[in-house]
């Protein structure tokens, strides 16, 4: 029993090794990506447009596959026979909440994932309410998603994957299109979650605020991997990968580091 | 905020009719319409009785008569067609107020008008007392092919999103000095429609991606199981049952 417990703690939430992928049209997006994310870690995935970030994300739950290398989620390899379990373990929050929220009401949308994996009745209801409470949206359960503000929709989108109790939460540009208050509210929510997070973002201050570790993906390979403050402070590295800090932002300042 | 959240057809309220499970109401309306349609057109009085039955249901649902009559206006295009029938259908002619009308056509017009109006009235009562979302759950419960229910439910969810997109495109066009006038602007409007189609198509692909990522494998999971008690079924079926009795009398008398 102790051995199993030790294993569960030591197995990384996400383990990508030697992942390479070319699209059918011949365009190669990934050239051997190696990345391990420990359980409970929050990691920012940075990189210029076209670096292969989305391609990498779509490999994490087996939407894209067929290239070289492997992806493991909490030890389970991403492969055809495991897809249902993999998709329960990897919760991807897409950039546009209108794509993510496709059911007529918030409650049904949050229930979709768990219901698809066979949860029914009282347990389903409980999961839905718990997930909505985690993002502070419990009182909006019966609203149609279209009538929520953008920030609220983004939070519900996070709840839709939290309801599946994922091993790892993958966020695609979580702060995009949010006003500063919604951006902060989402940060508070993410900080409070006890779950591994991989966050794809161009919002570098957000990465610094939320993620201890940052990884730069550039031209299909991992170009840098280290503490976020160090990565962002390395001016030459940043320039080489078309990453820029907002005007006046100093990642090494004590305020930013808090 | 209540008004904006339900569909225009639905009339919010609590009544014995509102509270019936959606699939019972759907089945009742369907059976009622079948009974009405199979009534012989030469029997006039059963149709009056059907109307009385519907009025009774509308009363129980607390739908004001004016509201119901206004909703019936949707029938007008079909009425226009019915009114043409006495003039165009061949057959024995009768003379009314100097007009030569076909007897067959008159019966045909009456048939379409009476049965159509009763069917539309029943549907209006159903739509006024059942939320769109509940209707879909009811259809799902009645084992309508799942793909049809899914398509309808996406229409509800994305109708507003696509209308919004259309509005933004229109604002963008006008901001660049375009006003739709006459035939010459049709080209631009057609291209906008094409762009809207492609955008919606691409959104469809992204939505599908999001669904697959959450474990969608072709079938919508059942989230809300709608159930009905025997008493509820009995109440719902009382309308078509009464109509059936009238219908049988119409055939035999």
Coordinates of C-alpha atoms in Angstrom, one line a residue, chain B residues 12-246:
Chain B
X12 CA -43.9 32.3 -17.9
X13 CA -46.4 31.1 -15.3
X14 CA -47.4 28.3 -13.0
X15 CA -50.5 26.3 -13.9
X16 CA -51.5 22.7 -14.1
X17 CA -50.6 22.8 -17.8
X18 CA -47.2 24.4 -17.2
X19 CA -46.3 21.8 -14.6
X20 CA -46.9 18.8 -16.8
X21 CA -43.8 17.0 -18.0
X22 CA -42.8 18.1 -21.5
X23 CA -43.0 14.7 -23.1
X24 CA -46.5 14.2 -21.8
X25 CA -47.6 17.5 -23.4
X26 CA -45.8 16.7 -26.7
X27 CA -47.5 13.3 -26.9
X28 CA -50.9 14.8 -26.0
X29 CA -50.6 17.5 -28.7
X30 CA -49.4 15.0 -31.3
X31 CA -52.3 12.7 -30.6
X32 CA -54.8 15.5 -30.5
X33 CA -53.7 16.7 -33.9
X34 CA -53.9 13.2 -35.3
X35 CA -57.5 12.8 -34.0
X36 CA -58.5 16.2 -35.4
X37 CA -57.0 15.4 -38.8
X38 CA -58.8 12.1 -39.0
X39 CA -62.2 13.7 -38.3
X40 CA -64.5 13.8 -41.4
X41 CA -64.7 17.3 -42.8
X42 CA -68.5 17.1 -43.4
X43 CA -69.1 16.8 -39.7
X44 CA -69.0 20.4 -38.6
X45 CA -69.9 20.2 -34.9
X46 CA -66.9 18.1 -33.7
X47 CA -64.6 20.9 -34.7
X48 CA -66.6 23.3 -32.5
X49 CA -66.2 20.8 -29.7
X50 CA -62.4 20.5 -30.3
X51 CA -62.2 24.3 -30.1
X52 CA -64.1 24.2 -26.8
X53 CA -61.6 21.6 -25.5
X54 CA -58.7 23.7 -26.5
X55 CA -60.2 26.8 -24.9
X56 CA -60.6 24.7 -21.7
X57 CA -56.9 23.8 -21.8
X58 CA -55.9 27.5 -22.5
X59 CA -58.1 28.5 -19.5
X60 CA -56.4 26.0 -17.3
X61 CA -53.0 27.3 -18.5
X62 CA -54.2 30.9 -17.7
X63 CA -53.4 32.0 -21.3
X64 CA -55.6 35.1 -22.1
X65 CA -57.7 34.7 -25.2
X66 CA -56.3 37.8 -26.9
X67 CA -52.8 36.4 -26.5
X68 CA -53.7 33.1 -28.0
X69 CA -55.6 34.8 -30.9
X70 CA -52.6 37.0 -31.7
X71 CA -50.3 34.0 -31.8
X72 CA -52.7 32.3 -34.2
X73 CA -51.9 35.0 -36.8
X74 CA -48.9 32.9 -37.9
X75 CA -51.5 30.9 -39.7
X76 CA -52.4 33.6 -42.2
X77 CA -50.3 32.5 -45.2
X78 CA -52.1 29.1 -45.0
X79 CA -55.4 30.8 -44.7
X80 CA -54.7 32.7 -47.9
X81 CA -54.1 29.4 -49.6
X82 CA -57.3 28.0 -48.2
X83 CA -59.3 31.0 -49.4
X84 CA -58.1 30.3 -53.0
X85 CA -59.3 26.8 -53.0
X86 CA -63.0 27.6 -53.8
X87 CA -61.9 29.4 -56.9
X88 CA -59.4 27.0 -58.3
X89 CA -60.6 23.5 -57.4
X90 CA -62.7 21.9 -60.2
X91 CA -66.1 20.4 -59.4
X92 CA -69.7 21.3 -59.1
X93 CA -70.2 25.0 -58.8
X94 CA -72.4 26.9 -56.4
X95 CA -73.3 30.6 -56.6
X96 CA -72.8 32.8 -53.6
X97 CA -73.2 36.6 -53.8
X98 CA -72.7 36.4 -57.6
X99 CA -69.5 34.5 -57.3
X100 CA -69.2 31.1 -58.8
X101 CA -67.5 28.8 -56.3
X102 CA -66.6 25.1 -56.4
X103 CA -68.4 23.1 -53.8
X104 CA -65.4 20.7 -53.5
X105 CA -63.2 23.7 -53.1
X106 CA -65.4 25.1 -50.3
X107 CA -65.2 21.9 -48.4
X108 CA -61.4 21.8 -49.0
X109 CA -61.0 25.3 -47.7
X110 CA -63.1 24.5 -44.6
X111 CA -61.0 21.4 -44.0
X112 CA -57.7 23.2 -44.2
X113 CA -58.9 26.1 -42.2
X114 CA -60.6 24.2 -39.4
X115 CA -57.9 21.5 -38.9
X116 CA -55.1 24.0 -39.4
X117 CA -56.4 26.4 -36.9
X118 CA -56.9 23.7 -34.3
X119 CA -53.4 22.3 -34.9
X120 CA -51.8 25.7 -34.6
X121 CA -53.8 26.6 -31.5
X122 CA -52.7 23.4 -29.8
X123 CA -49.1 24.1 -30.8
X124 CA -49.3 27.7 -29.5
X125 CA -50.6 26.4 -26.2
X126 CA -47.8 23.9 -26.0
X127 CA -45.2 26.5 -26.8
X128 CA -46.6 29.0 -24.4
X129 CA -46.6 26.6 -21.5
X130 CA -43.3 24.7 -22.2
X131 CA -39.8 26.2 -22.2
X132 CA -37.8 25.5 -25.3
X133 CA -35.2 23.7 -23.3
X134 CA -37.9 21.5 -21.7
X135 CA -39.3 20.7 -25.2
X136 CA -36.0 19.4 -26.2
X137 CA -35.7 17.2 -23.1
X138 CA -39.2 16.0 -23.9
X139 CA -38.3 15.1 -27.5
X140 CA -35.2 13.3 -26.2
X141 CA -37.4 11.4 -23.7
X142 CA -39.7 10.4 -26.6
X143 CA -36.7 8.9 -28.3
X144 CA -36.5 11.3 -31.2
X145 CA -33.2 10.6 -32.9
X146 CA -30.5 12.0 -30.7
X147 CA -28.8 13.8 -33.6
X148 CA -31.9 15.9 -34.3
X149 CA -32.2 16.9 -30.6
X150 CA -28.5 17.9 -30.6
X151 CA -28.9 20.0 -33.7
X152 CA -31.9 21.7 -32.2
X153 CA -30.1 22.3 -28.9
X154 CA -27.1 23.9 -30.7
X155 CA -29.5 26.1 -32.6
X156 CA -30.8 27.5 -29.3
X157 CA -27.3 27.9 -27.9
X158 CA -25.7 29.5 -30.9
X159 CA -28.5 31.4 -32.5
X160 CA -27.7 34.4 -30.4
X161 CA -24.0 34.1 -30.9
X162 CA -24.4 34.0 -34.6
X163 CA -26.9 36.9 -34.6
X164 CA -24.3 38.9 -32.6
X165 CA -21.6 38.1 -35.1
X166 CA -23.9 39.2 -37.9
X167 CA -24.6 42.4 -36.1
X168 CA -20.9 43.1 -35.7
X169 CA -20.2 42.5 -39.3
X170 CA -23.0 44.9 -40.2
X171 CA -21.5 47.5 -37.9
X172 CA -18.1 47.0 -39.5
X173 CA -19.6 47.4 -43.0
X174 CA -21.4 50.5 -42.1
X175 CA -18.4 52.0 -40.3
X176 CA -16.6 51.8 -43.6
X177 CA -19.3 53.7 -45.4
X178 CA -21.5 50.9 -46.8
X179 CA -25.2 51.2 -46.8
X180 CA -27.3 48.4 -48.2
X181 CA -29.3 50.0 -51.0
X182 CA -31.0 48.1 -53.8
X183 CA -29.6 45.4 -56.0
X184 CA -26.1 46.7 -56.3
X185 CA -25.3 46.0 -52.7
X186 CA -26.5 42.4 -52.9
X187 CA -23.0 41.3 -53.9
X188 CA -21.5 42.7 -50.6
X189 CA -24.3 41.2 -48.6
X190 CA -23.9 37.8 -50.3
X191 CA -20.1 37.9 -49.5
X192 CA -20.9 38.8 -45.8
X193 CA -23.3 35.8 -45.7
X194 CA -20.6 33.6 -47.1
X195 CA -18.1 34.9 -44.5
X196 CA -20.6 34.3 -41.7
X197 CA -21.2 30.8 -42.9
X198 CA -17.4 30.1 -42.9
X199 CA -17.0 31.6 -39.4
X200 CA -19.9 29.6 -38.1
X201 CA -18.5 26.5 -39.7
X202 CA -15.1 27.1 -38.1
X203 CA -16.8 27.7 -34.8
X204 CA -18.5 24.4 -35.2
X205 CA -15.2 22.7 -35.6
X206 CA -13.8 24.4 -32.4
X207 CA -17.0 23.5 -30.5
X208 CA -16.6 19.9 -31.6
X209 CA -13.0 20.0 -30.4
X210 CA -14.1 21.2 -27.0
X211 CA -16.8 18.5 -26.9
X212 CA -14.3 15.7 -27.8
X213 CA -11.9 17.1 -25.2
X214 CA -14.6 16.5 -22.6
X215 CA -15.3 13.0 -23.6
X216 CA -18.0 13.4 -26.3
X217 CA -18.1 10.2 -28.3
X218 CA -21.2 10.7 -30.5
X219 CA -24.0 10.7 -28.0
X220 CA -25.2 13.4 -25.7
X221 CA -25.0 12.1 -22.1
X222 CA -28.4 12.2 -20.4
X223 CA -28.1 15.0 -17.8
X224 CA -31.7 15.6 -16.9
X225 CA -34.0 12.6 -16.9
X226 CA -37.5 13.8 -17.2
X227 CA -40.0 11.5 -15.7
X228 CA -43.8 11.5 -15.4
X229 CA -46.2 9.9 -13.0
X230 CA -49.2 8.0 -14.0
X231 CA -51.4 10.9 -12.8
X232 CA -49.5 13.3 -15.0
X233 CA -49.9 11.1 -18.0
X234 CA -53.6 10.7 -17.3
X235 CA -54.1 14.5 -17.1
X236 CA -52.1 15.0 -20.3
X237 CA -53.9 12.3 -22.2
X238 CA -57.3 13.5 -21.2
X239 CA -57.3 16.1 -24.0
X240 CA -56.7 13.6 -26.9
X241 CA -59.0 11.1 -25.2
X242 CA -61.8 13.6 -25.1
X243 CA -61.1 14.5 -28.7
X244 CA -61.1 10.9 -29.7
X245 CA -64.6 10.5 -28.2
X246 CA -65.8 13.5 -30.2

